[in-house]
XYZ file of C-alpha atoms in Angstrom:
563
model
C 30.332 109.116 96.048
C 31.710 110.430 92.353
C 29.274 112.388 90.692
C 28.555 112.565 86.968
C 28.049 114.758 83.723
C 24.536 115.648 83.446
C 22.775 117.183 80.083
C 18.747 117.935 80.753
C 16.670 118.700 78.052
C 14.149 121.904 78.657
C 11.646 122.499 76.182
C 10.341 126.036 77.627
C 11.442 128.256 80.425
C 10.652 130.422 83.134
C 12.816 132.403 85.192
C 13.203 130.055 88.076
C 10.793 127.491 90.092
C 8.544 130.114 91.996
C 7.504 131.617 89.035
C 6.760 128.367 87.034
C 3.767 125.990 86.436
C 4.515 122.802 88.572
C 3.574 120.858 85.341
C 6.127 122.512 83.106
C 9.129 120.691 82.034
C 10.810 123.769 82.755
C 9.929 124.466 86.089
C 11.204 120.731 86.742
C 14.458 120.846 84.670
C 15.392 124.228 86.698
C 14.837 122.812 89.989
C 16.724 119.727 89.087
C 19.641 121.502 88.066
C 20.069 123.346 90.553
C 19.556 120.947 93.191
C 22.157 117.867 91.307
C 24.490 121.096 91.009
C 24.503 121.814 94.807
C 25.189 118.023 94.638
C 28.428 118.440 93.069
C 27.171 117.122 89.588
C 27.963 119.328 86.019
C 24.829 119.950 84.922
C 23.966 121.295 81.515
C 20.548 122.694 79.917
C 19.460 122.465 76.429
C 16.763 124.633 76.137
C 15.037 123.745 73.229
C 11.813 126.147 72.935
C 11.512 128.610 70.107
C 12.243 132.148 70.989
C 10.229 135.542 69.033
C 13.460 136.399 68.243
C 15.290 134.884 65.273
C 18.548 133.568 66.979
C 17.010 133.444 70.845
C 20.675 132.279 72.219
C 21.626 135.758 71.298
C 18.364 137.619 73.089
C 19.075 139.364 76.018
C 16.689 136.958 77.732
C 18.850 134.555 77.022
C 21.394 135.873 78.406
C 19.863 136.700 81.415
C 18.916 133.362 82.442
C 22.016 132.073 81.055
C 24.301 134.253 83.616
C 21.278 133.663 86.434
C 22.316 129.589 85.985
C 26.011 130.640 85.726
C 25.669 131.792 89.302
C 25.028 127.975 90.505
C 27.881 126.415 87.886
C 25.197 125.278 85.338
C 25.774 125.837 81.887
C 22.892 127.077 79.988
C 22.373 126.299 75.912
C 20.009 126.626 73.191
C 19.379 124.616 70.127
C 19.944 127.345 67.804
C 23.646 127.309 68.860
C 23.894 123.876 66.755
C 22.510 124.155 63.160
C 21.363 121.365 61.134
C 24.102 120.575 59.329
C 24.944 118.634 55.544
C 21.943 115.846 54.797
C 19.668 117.449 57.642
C 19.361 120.128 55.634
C 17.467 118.640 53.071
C 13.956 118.540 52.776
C 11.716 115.838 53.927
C 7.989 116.087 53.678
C 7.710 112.556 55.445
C 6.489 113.583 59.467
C 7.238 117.704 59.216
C 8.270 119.796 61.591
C 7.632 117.277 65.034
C 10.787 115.398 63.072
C 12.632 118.793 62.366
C 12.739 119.456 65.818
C 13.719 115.871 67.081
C 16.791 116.323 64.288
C 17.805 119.571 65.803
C 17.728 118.622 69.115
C 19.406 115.120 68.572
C 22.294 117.177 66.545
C 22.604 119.576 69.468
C 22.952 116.929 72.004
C 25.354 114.749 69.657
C 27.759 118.050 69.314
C 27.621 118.962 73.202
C 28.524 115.546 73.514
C 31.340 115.206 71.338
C 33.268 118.027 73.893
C 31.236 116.850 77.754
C 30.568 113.228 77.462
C 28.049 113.611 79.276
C 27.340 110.822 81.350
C 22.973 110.949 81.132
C 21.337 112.571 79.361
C 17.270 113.283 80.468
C 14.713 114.006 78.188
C 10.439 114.443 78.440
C 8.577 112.019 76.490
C 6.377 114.783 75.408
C 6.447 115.774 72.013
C 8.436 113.648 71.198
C 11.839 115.452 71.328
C 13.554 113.433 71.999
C 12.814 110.390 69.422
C 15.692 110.629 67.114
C 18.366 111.088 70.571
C 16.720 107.900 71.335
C 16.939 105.939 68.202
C 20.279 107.119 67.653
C 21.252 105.594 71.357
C 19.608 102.322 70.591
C 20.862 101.601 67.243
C 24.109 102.447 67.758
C 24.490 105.408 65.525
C 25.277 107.979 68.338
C 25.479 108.191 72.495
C 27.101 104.915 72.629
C 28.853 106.176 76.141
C 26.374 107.974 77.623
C 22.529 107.306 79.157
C 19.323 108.447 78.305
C 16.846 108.830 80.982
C 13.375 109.505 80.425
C 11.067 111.376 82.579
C 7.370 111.541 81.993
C 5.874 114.843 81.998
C 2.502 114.226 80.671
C 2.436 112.130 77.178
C -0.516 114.049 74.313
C -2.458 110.374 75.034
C -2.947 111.736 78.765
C -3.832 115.490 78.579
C -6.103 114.101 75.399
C -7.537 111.220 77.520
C -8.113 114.069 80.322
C -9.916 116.525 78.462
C -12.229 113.382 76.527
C -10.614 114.055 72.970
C -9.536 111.232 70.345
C -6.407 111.815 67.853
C -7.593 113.552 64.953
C -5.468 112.007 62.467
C -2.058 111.356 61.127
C -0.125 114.099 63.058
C -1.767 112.408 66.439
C -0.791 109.254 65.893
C 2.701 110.302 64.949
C 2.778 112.336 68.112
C 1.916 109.573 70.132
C 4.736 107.000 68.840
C 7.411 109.373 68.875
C 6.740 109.824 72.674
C 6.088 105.993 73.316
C 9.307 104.875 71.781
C 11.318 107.610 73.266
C 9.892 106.508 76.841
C 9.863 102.628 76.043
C 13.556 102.638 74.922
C 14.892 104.966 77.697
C 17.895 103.501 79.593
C 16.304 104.904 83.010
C 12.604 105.153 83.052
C 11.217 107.908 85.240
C 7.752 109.581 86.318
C 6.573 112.471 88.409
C 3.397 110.126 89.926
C 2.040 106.566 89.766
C -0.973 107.719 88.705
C 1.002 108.636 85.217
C 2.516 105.806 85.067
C -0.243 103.564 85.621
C -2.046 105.103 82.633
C 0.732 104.514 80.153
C 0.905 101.373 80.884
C -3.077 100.627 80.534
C -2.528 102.175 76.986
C 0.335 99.867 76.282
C 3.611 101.604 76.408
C 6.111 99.059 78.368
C 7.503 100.010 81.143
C 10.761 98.673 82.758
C 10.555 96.600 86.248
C 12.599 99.558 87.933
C 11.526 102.533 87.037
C 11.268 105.121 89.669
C 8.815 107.601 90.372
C 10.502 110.904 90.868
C 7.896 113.390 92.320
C 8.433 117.122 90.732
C 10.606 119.427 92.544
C 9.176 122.590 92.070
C 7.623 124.397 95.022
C 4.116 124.764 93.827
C 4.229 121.207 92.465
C 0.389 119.642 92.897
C 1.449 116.294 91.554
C 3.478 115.853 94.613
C 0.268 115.769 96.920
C -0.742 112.915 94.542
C -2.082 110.100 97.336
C -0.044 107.427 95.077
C 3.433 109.589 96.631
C 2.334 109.017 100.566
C 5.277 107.224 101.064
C 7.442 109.917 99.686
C 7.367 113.202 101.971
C 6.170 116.533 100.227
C 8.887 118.831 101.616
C 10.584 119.798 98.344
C 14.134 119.012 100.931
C 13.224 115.391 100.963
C 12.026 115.311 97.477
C 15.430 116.585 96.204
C 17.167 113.833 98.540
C 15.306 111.302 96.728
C 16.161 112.955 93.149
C 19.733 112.849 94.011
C 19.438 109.361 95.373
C 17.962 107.945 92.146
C 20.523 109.985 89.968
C 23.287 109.029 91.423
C 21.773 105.185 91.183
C 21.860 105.869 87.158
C 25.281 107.118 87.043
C 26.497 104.144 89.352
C 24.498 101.979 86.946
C 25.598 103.730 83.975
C 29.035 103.708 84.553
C 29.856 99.896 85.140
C 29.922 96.995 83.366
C 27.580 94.677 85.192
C 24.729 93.138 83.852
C 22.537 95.853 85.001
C 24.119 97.996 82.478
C 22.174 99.453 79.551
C 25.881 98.933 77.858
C 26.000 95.275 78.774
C 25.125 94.365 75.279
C 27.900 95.694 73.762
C 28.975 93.181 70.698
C 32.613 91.631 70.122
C 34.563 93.479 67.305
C 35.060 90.128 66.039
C 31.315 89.061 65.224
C 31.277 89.235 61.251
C 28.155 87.327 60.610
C 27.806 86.187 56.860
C 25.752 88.882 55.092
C 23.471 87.913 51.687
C 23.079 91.025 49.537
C 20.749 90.301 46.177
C 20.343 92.943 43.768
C 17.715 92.314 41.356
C 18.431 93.411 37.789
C 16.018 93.985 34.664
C 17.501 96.313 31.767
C 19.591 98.010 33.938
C 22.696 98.339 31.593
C 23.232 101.954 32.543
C 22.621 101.760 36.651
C 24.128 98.304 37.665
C 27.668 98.933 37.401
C 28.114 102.282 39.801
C 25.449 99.873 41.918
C 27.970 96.813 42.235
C 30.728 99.080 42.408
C 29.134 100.781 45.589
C 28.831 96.753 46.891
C 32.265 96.118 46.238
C 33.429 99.219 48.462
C 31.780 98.131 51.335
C 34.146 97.983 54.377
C 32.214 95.032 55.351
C 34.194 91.363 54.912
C 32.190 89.073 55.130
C 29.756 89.066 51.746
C 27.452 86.977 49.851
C 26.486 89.224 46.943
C 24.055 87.958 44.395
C 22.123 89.810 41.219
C 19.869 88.364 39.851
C 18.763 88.649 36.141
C 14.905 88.981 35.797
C 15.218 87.984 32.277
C 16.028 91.257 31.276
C 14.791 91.472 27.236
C 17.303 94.035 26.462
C 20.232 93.388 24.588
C 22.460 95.598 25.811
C 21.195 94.593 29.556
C 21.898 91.326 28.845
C 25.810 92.668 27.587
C 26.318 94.494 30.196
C 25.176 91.577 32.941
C 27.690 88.987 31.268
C 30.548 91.744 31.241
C 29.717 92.143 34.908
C 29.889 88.436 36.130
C 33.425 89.037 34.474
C 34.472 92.049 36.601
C 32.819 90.563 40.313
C 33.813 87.486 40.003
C 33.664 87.376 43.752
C 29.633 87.888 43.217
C 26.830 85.119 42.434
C 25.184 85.575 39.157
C 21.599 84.121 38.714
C 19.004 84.560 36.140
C 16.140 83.142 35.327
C 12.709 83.858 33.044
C 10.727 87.173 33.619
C 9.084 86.948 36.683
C 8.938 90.319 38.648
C 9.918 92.259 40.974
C 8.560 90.347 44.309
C 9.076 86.955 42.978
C 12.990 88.071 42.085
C 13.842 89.557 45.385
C 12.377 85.840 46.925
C 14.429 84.101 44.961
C 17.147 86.383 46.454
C 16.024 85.321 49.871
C 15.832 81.228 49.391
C 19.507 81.166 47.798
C 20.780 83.660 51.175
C 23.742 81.857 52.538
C 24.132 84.734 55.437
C 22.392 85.438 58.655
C 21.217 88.401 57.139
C 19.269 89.599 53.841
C 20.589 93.230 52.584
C 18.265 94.014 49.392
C 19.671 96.579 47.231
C 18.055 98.400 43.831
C 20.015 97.997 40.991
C 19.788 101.862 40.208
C 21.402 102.571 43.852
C 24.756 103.278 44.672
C 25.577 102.209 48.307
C 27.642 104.019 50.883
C 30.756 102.159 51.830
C 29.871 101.179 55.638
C 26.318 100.871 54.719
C 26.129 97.173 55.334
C 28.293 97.127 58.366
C 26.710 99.871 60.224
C 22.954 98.060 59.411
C 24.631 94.379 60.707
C 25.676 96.750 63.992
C 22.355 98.093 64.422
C 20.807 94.576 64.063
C 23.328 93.028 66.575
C 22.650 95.642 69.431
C 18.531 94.793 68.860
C 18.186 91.219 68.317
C 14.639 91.559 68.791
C 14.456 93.304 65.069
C 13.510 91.697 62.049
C 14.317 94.415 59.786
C 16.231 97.702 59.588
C 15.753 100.413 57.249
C 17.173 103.704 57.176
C 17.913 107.441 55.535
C 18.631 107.640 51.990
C 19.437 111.026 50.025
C 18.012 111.198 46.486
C 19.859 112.306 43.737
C 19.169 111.692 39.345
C 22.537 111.379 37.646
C 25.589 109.927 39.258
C 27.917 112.782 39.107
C 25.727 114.738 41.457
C 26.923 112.539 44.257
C 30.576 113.802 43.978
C 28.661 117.497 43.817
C 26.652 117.130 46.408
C 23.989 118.019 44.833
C 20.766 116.220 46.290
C 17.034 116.822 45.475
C 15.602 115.573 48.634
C 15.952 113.314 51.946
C 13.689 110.457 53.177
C 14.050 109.927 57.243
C 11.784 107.369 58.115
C 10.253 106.940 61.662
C 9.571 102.969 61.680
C 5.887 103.696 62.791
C 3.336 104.133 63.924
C 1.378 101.118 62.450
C -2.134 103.128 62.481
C -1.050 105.493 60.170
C 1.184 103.617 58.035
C -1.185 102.630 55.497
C -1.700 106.382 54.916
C 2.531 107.725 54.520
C 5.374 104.785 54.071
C 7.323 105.341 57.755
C 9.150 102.421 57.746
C 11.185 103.257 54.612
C 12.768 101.701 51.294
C 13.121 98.635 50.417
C 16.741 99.204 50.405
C 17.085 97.724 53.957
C 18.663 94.700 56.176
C 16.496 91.564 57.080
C 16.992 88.275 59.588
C 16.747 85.697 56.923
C 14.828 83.225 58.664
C 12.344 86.410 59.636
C 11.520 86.463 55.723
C 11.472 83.270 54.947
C 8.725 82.482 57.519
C 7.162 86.052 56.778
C 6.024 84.266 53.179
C 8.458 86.717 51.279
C 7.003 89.807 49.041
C 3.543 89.929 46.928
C 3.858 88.509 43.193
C 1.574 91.460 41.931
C 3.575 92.575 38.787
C 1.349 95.557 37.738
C 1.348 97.837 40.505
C 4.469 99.358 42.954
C 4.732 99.784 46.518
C 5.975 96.357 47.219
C 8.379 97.093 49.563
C 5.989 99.411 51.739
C 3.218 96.796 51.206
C 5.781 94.019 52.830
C 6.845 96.073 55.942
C 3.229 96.157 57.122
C 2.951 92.722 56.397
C 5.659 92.340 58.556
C 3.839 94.731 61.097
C 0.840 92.671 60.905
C 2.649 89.864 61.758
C 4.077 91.383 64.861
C 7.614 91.439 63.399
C 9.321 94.580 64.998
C 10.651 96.960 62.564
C 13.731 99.595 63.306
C 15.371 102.697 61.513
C 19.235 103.297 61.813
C 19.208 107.120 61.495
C 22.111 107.451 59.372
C 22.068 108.288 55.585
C 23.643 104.604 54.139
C 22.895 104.634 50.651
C 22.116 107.141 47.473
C 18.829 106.567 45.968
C 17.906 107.611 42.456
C 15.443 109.304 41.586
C 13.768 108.490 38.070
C 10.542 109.882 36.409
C 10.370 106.142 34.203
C 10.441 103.930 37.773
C 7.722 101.300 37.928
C 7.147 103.634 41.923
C 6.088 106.985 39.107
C 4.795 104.733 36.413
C 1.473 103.177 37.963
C -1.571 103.572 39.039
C -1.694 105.104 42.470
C -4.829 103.702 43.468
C -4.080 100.046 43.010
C -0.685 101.116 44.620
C -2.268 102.287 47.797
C -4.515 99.215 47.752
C -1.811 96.864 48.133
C -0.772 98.081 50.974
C -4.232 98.520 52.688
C -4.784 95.042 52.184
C -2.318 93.877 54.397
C -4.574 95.638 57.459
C -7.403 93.212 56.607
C -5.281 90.097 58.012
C -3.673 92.025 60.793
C -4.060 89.391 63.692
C -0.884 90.263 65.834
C -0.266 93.709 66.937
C 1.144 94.820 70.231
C -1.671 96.234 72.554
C -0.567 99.877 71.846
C -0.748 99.627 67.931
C -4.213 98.568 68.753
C -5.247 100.972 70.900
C -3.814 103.803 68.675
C -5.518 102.622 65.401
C -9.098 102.357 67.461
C -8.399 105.728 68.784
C -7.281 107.104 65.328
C -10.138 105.550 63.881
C -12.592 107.211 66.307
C -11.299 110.632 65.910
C -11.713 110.556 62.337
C -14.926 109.622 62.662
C -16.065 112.424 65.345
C -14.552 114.868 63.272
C -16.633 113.917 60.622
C -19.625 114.408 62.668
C -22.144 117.104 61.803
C -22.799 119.356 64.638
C -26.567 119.524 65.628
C -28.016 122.924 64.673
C -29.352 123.317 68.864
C -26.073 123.917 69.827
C -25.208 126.717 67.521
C -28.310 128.556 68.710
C -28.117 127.699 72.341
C -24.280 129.127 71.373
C -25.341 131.883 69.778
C -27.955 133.261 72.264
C -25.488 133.057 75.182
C -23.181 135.475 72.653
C -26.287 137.305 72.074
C -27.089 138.396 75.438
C -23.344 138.696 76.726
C -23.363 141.655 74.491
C -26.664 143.015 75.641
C -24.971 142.691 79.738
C -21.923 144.620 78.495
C -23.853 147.138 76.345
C -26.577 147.906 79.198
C -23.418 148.482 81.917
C -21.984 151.099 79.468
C -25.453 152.694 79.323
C -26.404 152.081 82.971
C -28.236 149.700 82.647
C -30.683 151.529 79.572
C -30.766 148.980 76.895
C -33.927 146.532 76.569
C -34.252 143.041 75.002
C -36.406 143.578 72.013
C -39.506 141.359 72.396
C -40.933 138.767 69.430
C -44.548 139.948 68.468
């Protein structure tokens, strides 16, 4: 049997399975290596821990472990070897450093993979490391050849549901849907026991008919003594038989073109489906033309492009819209009396002609395959109803050509719970199924307040429409003190979107269980603690110190008695 190009994720490391805790992910990616190696597989590492050091892939640690792996053909890397590069660079205050690290990692694995093509790549759900390698993979932004497998190792919901703690807040939650999604839309689902795997399924992650449990290899490995493996044997020799076994099963799987391949939905180049694009426009004389330009670039064919006048009051606006219906003549031009913001973009949506709804600002300026790389992403998940993705801000239109940006926005596309707290689903700037809207009831009318777009994704949310992300920057967005976003009160902003919750009445079982669970942590945190504890606390302190100060007098010292 062939054998195939391996790349495992590590996020810490020991120096080899009989030093290493059977839970690590280490312990497990060493063992595995080496024992797919012996196999005749090319296995690569990506360790992905922090070192003390500064640059660890130049420590002599490093270096040690790297030559130890050398010794049994495996190829040992770190994730400082690949900086962040261009647009990663940028700062984005969105999710923090949980994302930063996904980023790094997903830009280490895309440049390994550019020179191996690797054939699978694993990851652990934990942590959620792997989200963005994952979200790349499934919207067709990166990995397109190659993979992903995804082995539990012990998901923040289980050690937190083991040691009888809730979430305690925003960072939690976050935690928790990077690691679902990056398990849930894994090519190959693994797990060590199916006593794991029962429990993420009782919390609601979804979990493929085949996946495989996969007991640990390492020695010392306690998991494997589970009852639930009886009917695998515990000698780490048979356990490695059945690793290879199941590997070999994904690269067999992974490399055809059957049905049971995860690259059985690839699309036909041919399938151009007609795309609506509506740009509302209110006195936006010095923004709309670089913005219909952009639209005009796009290396997308097949167009419906319509902006719509809001009955812009300005004279000049009004100048500058007729001169423009002059130079697009390709373009639909609409107007109609002042009616906002929501009720323009609907009218954008009832006049759609296309399969698809792109809304664009009229103060953006659109990357050229914007459009065709969101109809891609929407093709390959036909379960979506929307698609958002990165933008890169900028405030005058020369800084484009300079490069000079003031900030990124990455959004996640969840998790629900949360997302009345931080926008994660993104701008408004984004591609819709036009029937999706339509039946969705379209955007708020509110014409005093902002946040329209955020306030409409969690209506979709509510609704149980599924939202995605393409993780590609596919349009500039500009950033202006004077927008109605900086211009309004905050409050009522934030309202809007909170209202939505009140008529949530669809949500998949895990949103549910994560915004309980969020919910109740806030609350226990909140919780005074009762005064009997801190002196029950404080007199076990109290007379440690007395046992550890009468030893170092033998035994001398006396409790002082109350009179």
């Amino acid at each position: 049997m062939s054998t195939g190009k391996l790349c495992i994720v590590a996020n810490s490391y020991f120096l080899g399975p009989e030093d290493s805790d059977a839970s690590s992910n280490s312990a497990y990616s060493d063992t595995l290596a080496r024992t797919l190696a012996a196999d005749g597989w090319t296995v690569h590492i990506l360790w992905s821990a922090d070192g003390e050091d500064s640059d660890f892939s130049k420590s002599r640690a490093f270096k040690s472990l790297r030559d130890d792996l050398a010794n049994y053909g495996i190829q040992l890397f770190h994730v400082d070897q690949f900086p962040l590069r261009g647009e990663d660079l940028l700062e984005c205050t969105l999710v923090g450093e949980m994302n930063d690290r996904s980023m790094r990692i997903r830009q280490a694995l895309g440049q390994l993979n550019e020179t191996h093509h690797y054939d699978l790549i694993e990851l652990a759900e934990i942590g959620g490391d792997g989200f963005r390698t994952v979200e790349a993979r499934v919207m067709g932004s990166a990995f397109a050849e190659t993979a992903i497998v995804v082995k539990l190792h012990g998901s923040s919901q289980w050690h937190r549901h083991h040691n009888h703690q809730w979430p305690q807040g925003v960072n939690d939650a976050v935690a928790d849907y990077f690691e679902r999604y990056t398990f849930e839309n894994a090519d190959f689902q693994l797990a060590p026991s199916l006593e794991m795997l029962d429990f993420v399924t009782s919390v609601g992650w979804n979990v493929k008919p085949d996946a495989k449990i996969v007991a640990n290899l390492a020695t010392n490995s306690d998991l494997a003594t589970n009852s639930d493996l009886a009917t695998n044997s515990n000698s780490t020799t048979d356990r490695g038989e059945l690793a290879k076994q199941v590997y070999n099963e994904c690269f067999s799987r992974a490399s055809s073109e059957s049905p049971a391949s995860p690259y059985a939905h690839r699309l036909a180049a041919s399938e151009k489906p007609l795309v609506s694009i509506a740009v509302p426009y209110y006195n936006m004389a010095d923004f709309a033309p670089d913005t219909l330009a952009s639209l005009a670039a796009q290396d997308y064919p097949n167009l419906d492009v319509m902006v719509i006048n809001d009955g812009s009051p300005d004279p000049r606006s009004i100048a500058v819209f007729e001169e423009l219906t002059q130079t697009y003549p390709q373009f639909r031009f609409l107007s109609h009396e002042n009616r906002g913001l929501g009720a323009t973009r609907n009218r954008g949506i009832a006049e759609a002609k296309g399969e698809y709804v792109v809304l664009v600002d009229s103060d953006n300026i659109a990357r050229p395959e914007m459009v065709s790389r969101m109809v891609q992403a929407m093709q390959r998940n036909p379960d979506l109803s929307a698609a958002t993705c990165f933008f890169t801000a900028f405030e005058e239109t020369s800084d484009i050509a300079e490069g000079r940006f003031g900030y990124a926005y990455r959004p996640c596309g969840g998790p629900f719970a949360v997302s009345g707290i931080r926008n994660f689903y993104g701008d408004a700037n984004a591609i819709y199924r036009t029937e999706a809207m339509r039946r969705s009831g379209g955007f708020e009318l509110d014409r005093d307040t902002s946040y329209e777009d955020w306030e409409y994704f969690v209506k979709l949310a509510c609704q149980g429409h599924k939202l995605g992300v393409v993780p590609e920057y596919l349009f500039y967005y500009r950033h202006r003190a004077d927008s109605l976003m900086r211009s309004t009160d905050m409050y009522l902003n934030q309202y809007r979107v909170l209202r939505q919750y009140f008529q949530a009445t669809n949500l998949p079982h895990a949103e549910r269980i994560s915004l309980w669970s969020v919910l109740m942590g806030l609350t226990e945190g909140r919780q005074p603690k009762p005064r009997r504890k801190k002196k029950r606390a404080a007199k076990r302190v109290m007379a440690e110190l007395h046992r550890v100060a009468r030893k170092l007098s033998g035994g001398k010292v006396q409790r002082k008695r109350a009179a």
